[in-house]
Coordinates of C-alpha atoms and ligand atoms in Angstrom, one line a residue:
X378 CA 16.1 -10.5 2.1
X379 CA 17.3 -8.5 5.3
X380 CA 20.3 -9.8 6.3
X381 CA 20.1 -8.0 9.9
X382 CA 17.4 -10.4 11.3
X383 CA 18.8 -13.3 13.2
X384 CA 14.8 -14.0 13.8
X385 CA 14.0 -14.3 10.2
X386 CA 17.4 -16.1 9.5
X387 CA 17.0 -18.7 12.1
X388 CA 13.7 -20.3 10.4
X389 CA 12.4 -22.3 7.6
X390 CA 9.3 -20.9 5.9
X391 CA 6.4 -23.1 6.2
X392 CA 5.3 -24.0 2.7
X393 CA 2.6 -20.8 2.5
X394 CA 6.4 -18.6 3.6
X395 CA 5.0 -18.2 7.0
X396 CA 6.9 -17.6 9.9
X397 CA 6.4 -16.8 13.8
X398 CA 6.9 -13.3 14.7
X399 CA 8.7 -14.6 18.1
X400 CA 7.4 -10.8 19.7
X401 CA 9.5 -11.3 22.5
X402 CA 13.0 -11.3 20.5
X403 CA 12.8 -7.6 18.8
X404 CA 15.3 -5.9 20.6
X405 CA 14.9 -1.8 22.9
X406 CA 16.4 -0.7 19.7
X407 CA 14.3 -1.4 16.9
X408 CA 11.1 -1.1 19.2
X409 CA 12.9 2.7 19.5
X410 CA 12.6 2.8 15.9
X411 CA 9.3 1.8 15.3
X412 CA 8.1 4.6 18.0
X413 CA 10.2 7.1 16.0
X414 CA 8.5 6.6 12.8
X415 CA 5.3 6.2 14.6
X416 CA 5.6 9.9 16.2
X417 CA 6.9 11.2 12.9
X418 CA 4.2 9.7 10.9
X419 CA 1.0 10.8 13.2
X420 CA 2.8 14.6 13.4
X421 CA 3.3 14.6 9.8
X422 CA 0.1 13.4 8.8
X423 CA -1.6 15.7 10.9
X424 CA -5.2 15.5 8.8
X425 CA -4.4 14.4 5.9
X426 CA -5.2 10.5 5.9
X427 CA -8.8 9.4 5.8
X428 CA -11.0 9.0 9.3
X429 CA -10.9 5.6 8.9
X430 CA -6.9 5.1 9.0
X431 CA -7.4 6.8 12.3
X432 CA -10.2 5.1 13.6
X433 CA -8.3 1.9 13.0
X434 CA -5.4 2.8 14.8
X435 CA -7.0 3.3 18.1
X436 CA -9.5 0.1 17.3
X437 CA -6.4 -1.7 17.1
X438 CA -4.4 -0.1 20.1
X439 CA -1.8 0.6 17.4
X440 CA -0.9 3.8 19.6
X441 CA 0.3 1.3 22.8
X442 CA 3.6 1.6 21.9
X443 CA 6.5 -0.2 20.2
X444 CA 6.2 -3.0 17.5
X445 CA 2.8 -4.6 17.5
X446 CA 2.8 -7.8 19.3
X447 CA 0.7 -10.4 16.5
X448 CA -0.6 -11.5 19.2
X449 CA -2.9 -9.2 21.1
X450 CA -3.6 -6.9 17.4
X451 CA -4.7 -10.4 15.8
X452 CA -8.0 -11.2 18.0
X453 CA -9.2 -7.7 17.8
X454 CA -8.5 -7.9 14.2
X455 CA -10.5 -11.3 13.5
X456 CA -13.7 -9.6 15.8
X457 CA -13.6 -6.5 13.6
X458 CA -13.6 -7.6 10.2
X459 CA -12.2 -11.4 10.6
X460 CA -8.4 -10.3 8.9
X461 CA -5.7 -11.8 10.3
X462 CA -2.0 -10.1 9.8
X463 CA 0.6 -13.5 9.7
X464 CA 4.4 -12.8 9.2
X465 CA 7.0 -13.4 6.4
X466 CA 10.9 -13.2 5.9
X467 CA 10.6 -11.0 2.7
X468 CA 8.2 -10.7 -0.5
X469 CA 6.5 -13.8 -1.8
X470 CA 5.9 -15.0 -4.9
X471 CA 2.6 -13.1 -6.1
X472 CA 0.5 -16.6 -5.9
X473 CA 1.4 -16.9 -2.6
X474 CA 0.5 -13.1 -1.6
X475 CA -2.7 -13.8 -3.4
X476 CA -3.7 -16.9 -1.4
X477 CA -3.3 -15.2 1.7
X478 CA -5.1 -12.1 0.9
X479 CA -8.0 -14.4 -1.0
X480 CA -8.0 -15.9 2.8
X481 CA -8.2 -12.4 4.7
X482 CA -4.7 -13.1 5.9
X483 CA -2.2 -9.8 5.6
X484 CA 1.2 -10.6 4.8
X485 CA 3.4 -8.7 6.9
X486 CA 7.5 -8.2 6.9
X487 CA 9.1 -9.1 10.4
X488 CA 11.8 -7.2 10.1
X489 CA 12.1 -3.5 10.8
X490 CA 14.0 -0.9 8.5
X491 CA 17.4 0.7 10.0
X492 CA 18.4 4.2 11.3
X493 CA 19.7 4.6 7.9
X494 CA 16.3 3.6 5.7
X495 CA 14.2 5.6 7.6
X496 CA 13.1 7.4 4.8
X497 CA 13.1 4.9 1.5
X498 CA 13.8 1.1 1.5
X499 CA 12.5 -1.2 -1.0
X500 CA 11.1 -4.2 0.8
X501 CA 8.0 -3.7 2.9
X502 CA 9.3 -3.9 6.6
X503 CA 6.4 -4.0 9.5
X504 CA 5.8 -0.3 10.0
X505 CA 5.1 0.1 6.5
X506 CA 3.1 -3.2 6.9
X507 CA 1.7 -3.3 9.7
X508 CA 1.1 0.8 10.3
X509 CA 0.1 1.5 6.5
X510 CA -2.0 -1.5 6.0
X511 CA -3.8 -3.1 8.7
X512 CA -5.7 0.2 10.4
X513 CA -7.8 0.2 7.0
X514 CA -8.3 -3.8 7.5
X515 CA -10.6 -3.1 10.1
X516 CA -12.7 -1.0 8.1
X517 CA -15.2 -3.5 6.7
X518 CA -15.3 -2.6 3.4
X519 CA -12.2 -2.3 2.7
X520 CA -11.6 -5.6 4.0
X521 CA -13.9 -7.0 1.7
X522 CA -12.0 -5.2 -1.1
X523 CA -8.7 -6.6 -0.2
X524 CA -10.1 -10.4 -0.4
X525 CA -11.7 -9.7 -3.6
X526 CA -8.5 -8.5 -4.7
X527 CA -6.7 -11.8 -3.9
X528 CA -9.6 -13.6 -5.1
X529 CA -9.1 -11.2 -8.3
X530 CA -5.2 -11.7 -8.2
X531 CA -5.0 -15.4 -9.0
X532 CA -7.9 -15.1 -11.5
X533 CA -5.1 -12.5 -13.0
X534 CA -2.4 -15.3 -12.9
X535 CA -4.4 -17.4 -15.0
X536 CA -5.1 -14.7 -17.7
X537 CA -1.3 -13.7 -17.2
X538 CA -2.9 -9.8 -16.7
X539 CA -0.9 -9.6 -13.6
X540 CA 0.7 -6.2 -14.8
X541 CA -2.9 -4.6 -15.0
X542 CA -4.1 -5.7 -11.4
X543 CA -1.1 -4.6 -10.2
X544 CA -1.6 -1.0 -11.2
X545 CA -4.7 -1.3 -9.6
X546 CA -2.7 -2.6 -6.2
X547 CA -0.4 0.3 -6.8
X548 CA -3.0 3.3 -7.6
X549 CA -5.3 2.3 -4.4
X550 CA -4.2 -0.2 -1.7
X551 CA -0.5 1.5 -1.9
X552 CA -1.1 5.6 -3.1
X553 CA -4.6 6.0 -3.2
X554 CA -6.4 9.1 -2.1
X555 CA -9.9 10.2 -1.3
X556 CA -11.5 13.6 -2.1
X557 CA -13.9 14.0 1.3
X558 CA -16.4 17.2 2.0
X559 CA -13.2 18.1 4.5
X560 CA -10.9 18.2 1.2
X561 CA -8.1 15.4 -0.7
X562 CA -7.2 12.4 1.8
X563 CA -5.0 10.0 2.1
X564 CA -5.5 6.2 2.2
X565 CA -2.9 4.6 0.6
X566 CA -0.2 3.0 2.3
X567 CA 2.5 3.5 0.3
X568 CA 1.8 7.1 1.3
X569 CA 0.8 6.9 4.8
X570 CA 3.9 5.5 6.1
X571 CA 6.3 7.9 4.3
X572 CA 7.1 10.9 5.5
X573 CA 7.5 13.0 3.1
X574 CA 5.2 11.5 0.6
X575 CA 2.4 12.0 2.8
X576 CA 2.6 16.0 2.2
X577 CA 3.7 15.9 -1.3
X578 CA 0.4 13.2 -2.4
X579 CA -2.0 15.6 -1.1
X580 CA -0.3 19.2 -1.1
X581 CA 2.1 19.4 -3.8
X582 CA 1.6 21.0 -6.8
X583 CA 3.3 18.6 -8.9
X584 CA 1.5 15.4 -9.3
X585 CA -2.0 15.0 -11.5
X586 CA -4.8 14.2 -8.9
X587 CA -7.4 12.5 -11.1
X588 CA -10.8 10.6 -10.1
X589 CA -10.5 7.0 -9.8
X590 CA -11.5 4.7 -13.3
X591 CA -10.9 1.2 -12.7
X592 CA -10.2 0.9 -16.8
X593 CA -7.7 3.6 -17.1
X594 CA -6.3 2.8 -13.8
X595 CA -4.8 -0.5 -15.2
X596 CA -3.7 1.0 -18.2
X597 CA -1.6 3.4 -17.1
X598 CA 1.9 2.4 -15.5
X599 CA 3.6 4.0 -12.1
X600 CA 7.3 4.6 -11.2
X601 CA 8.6 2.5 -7.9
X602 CA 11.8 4.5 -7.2
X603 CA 10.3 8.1 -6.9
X604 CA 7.3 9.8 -6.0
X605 CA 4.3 9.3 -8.1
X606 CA 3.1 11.8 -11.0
X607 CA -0.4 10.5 -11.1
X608 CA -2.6 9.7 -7.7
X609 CA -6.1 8.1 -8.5
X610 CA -9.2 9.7 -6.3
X611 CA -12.0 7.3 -5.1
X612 CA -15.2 9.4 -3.6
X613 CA -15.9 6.5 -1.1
X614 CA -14.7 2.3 -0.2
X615 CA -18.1 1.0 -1.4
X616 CA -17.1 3.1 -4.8
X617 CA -13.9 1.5 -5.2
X618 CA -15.3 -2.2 -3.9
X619 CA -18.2 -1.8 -6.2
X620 CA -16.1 -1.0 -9.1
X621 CA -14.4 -4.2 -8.6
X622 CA -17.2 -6.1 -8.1
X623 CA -17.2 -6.7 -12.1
X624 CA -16.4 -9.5 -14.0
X625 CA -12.7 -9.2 -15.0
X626 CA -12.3 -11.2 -17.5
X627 CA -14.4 -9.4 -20.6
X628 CA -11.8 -6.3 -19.3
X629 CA -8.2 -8.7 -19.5
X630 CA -9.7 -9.9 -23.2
X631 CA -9.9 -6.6 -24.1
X632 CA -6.4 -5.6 -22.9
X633 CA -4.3 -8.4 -24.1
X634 CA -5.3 -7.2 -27.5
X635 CA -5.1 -3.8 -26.9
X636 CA -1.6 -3.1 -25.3
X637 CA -2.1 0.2 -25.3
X638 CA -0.4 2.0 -22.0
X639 CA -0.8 5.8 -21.4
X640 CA 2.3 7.6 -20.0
X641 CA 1.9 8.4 -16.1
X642 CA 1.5 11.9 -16.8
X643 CA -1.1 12.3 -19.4
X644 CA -4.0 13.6 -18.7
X645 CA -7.3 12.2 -21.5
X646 CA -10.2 13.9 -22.5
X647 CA -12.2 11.3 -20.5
X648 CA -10.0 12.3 -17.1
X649 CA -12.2 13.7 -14.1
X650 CA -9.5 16.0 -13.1
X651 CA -8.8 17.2 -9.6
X652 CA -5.6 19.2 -10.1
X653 CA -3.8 19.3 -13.1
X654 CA -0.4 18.7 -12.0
X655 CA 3.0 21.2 -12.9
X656 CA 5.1 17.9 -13.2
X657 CA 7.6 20.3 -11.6
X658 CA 9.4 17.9 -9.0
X659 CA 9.6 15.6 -12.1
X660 CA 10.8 18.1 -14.6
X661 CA 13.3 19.0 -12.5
X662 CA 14.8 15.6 -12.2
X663 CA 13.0 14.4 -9.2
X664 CA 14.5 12.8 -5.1
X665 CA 16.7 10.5 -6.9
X666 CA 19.0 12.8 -9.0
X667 CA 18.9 15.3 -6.5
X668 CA 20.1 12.8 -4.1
X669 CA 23.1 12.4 -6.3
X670 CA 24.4 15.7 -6.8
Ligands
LIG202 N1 4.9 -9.9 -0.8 N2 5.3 -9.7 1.5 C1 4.8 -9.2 0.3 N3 4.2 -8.0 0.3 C2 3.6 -7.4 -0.8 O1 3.1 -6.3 -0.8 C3 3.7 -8.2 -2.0 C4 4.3 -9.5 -1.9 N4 4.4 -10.2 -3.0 C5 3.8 -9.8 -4.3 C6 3.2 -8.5 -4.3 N5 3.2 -7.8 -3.2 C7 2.6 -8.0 -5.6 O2 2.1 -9.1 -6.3 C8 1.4 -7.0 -5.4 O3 1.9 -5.8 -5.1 C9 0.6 -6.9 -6.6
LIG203 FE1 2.6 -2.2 0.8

């Protein structure tokens, strides 16, 4: 829970952990900060995310300036795709994340990250939020694929498969790519707001790039504290929403009795393989280790 916000300290959750985003309190400084990583992020990206990340930027006036103000972003949200971005202290309880998403509500941190987490912090703040989730909420079907997700997600709680879906949160909505006619994209979040993830997804020639399979997606597991070794391809949204548009439960029967989980960086005779990745950044002990020497 960051410590640092007196806006976030100063309230009591309402029961679905809701709380206002009380625009008017963030401070020069950490509007400074969100217009840093902004710039950063738009130079670095230079090309590499999907047309539609872009497209919802300027839809949403994302480019104004400083932290979004809730709002003024919310009612052009609801007329585009009828999402709603709501704020929270910190992470909920998956449920809870679920309900909202299930509701087309986006579940966004209040606070902002520091001067010294501009590169890695571990709870969503609202640039990764609200700049590497909510320009793709107003593309409508990807909007439609985030609902079914939540409606997906508490289907998963029931069949306690919540470690499957979540590889398929992790390998799309959070370090997905697309493979265009104009070459490999970016969509995912996780990537779009980091700055140097967003060249090494796409450019490095480390990582596996493999076509998206909604079965192998959720059986193979991802790291959290490094860069990924494995990114998932989708051709198109309406590929990725209509491969979700299946039944789930015939799939979570068949994986609780087969608990089988492939190791991030093998690649199976059934793979649709983009690159085939050196694993070098990996081999060679990856950011973390490094940071340590
Ligand atoms: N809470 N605020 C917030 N943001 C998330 O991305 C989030 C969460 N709670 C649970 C959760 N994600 C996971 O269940 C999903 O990544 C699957
Ligand atoms: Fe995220």
């Amino acid at each position: 829970m960051p410590l640092n916000d007196p806006v976030i300290a100063e309230q009591t959750p309402a029961a679905d952990f809701t709380i206002a985003q009380k625009w008017k309190r963030y401070t020069e400084d950490e509007h400074d900060i969100w217009n840093t990583l902004y710039a950063q992020q738009i130079d670095v990206l230079k090309g590499r995310a999907v047309p539609e990340f872009y497209d919802g930027l300027a839809a949403l006036d994302l480019n104004v300036g400083g932290i979004p103000d809730l709002a003024k972003l919310n009612p052009k949200l609801e007329a585009l795709t009828g999402w709603e971005v709501v704020m929270v202290p910190h992470l909920v309880p998956d449920d809870v994340f679920f309900d909202h998403l299930a509701n087309r509500r986006f579940p966004a941190g209040r606070f902002i990250r520091g001067r010294d987490q501009m590169d890695y912090l571990e709870e969503p703040d609202v640039f990764h939020d609200i700049f590497g989730h909510v320009p793709l909420l107003a593309q409508p079907v990807f909007a439609d694929y985030m609902q079914a997700y939540g409606q997906g997600g508490l289907r998963a709680l029931r069949h306690d498969c919540l470690k499957n879906l979540a590889r398929l949160y992790w390998y799309t909505v959070e370090f997905g790519l697309m493979k265009t006619k104009d070459g490999m994209k970016i969509y995912g979040a996780g990537i779009v707001s980091s700055r140097i993830e967003s060249v090494f997804a796409v450019d490095d020639p480390s990582p596996n790039r493999l076509h998206f399979n909604l079965e192998r997606v959720m059986h193979t597991d991802y790291r959290i504290d490094d860069f990924q070794q494995v990114y998932f391809a989708i051709e198109s949204f309406e590929e990725l929403f209509d491969a979700t548009q299946q039944d789930f439960g015939p799939l979570y029967e068949k994986m609780s009795q087969d608990k089988h989980i492939h190791p991030i960086v093998d690649i199976l005779p059934s793979d649709k393989i983009y690159t085939r990745g050196s694993q070098a950044y990996a081999n060679n002990g990856g950011r973390l280790q490094s940071h340590k020497r």
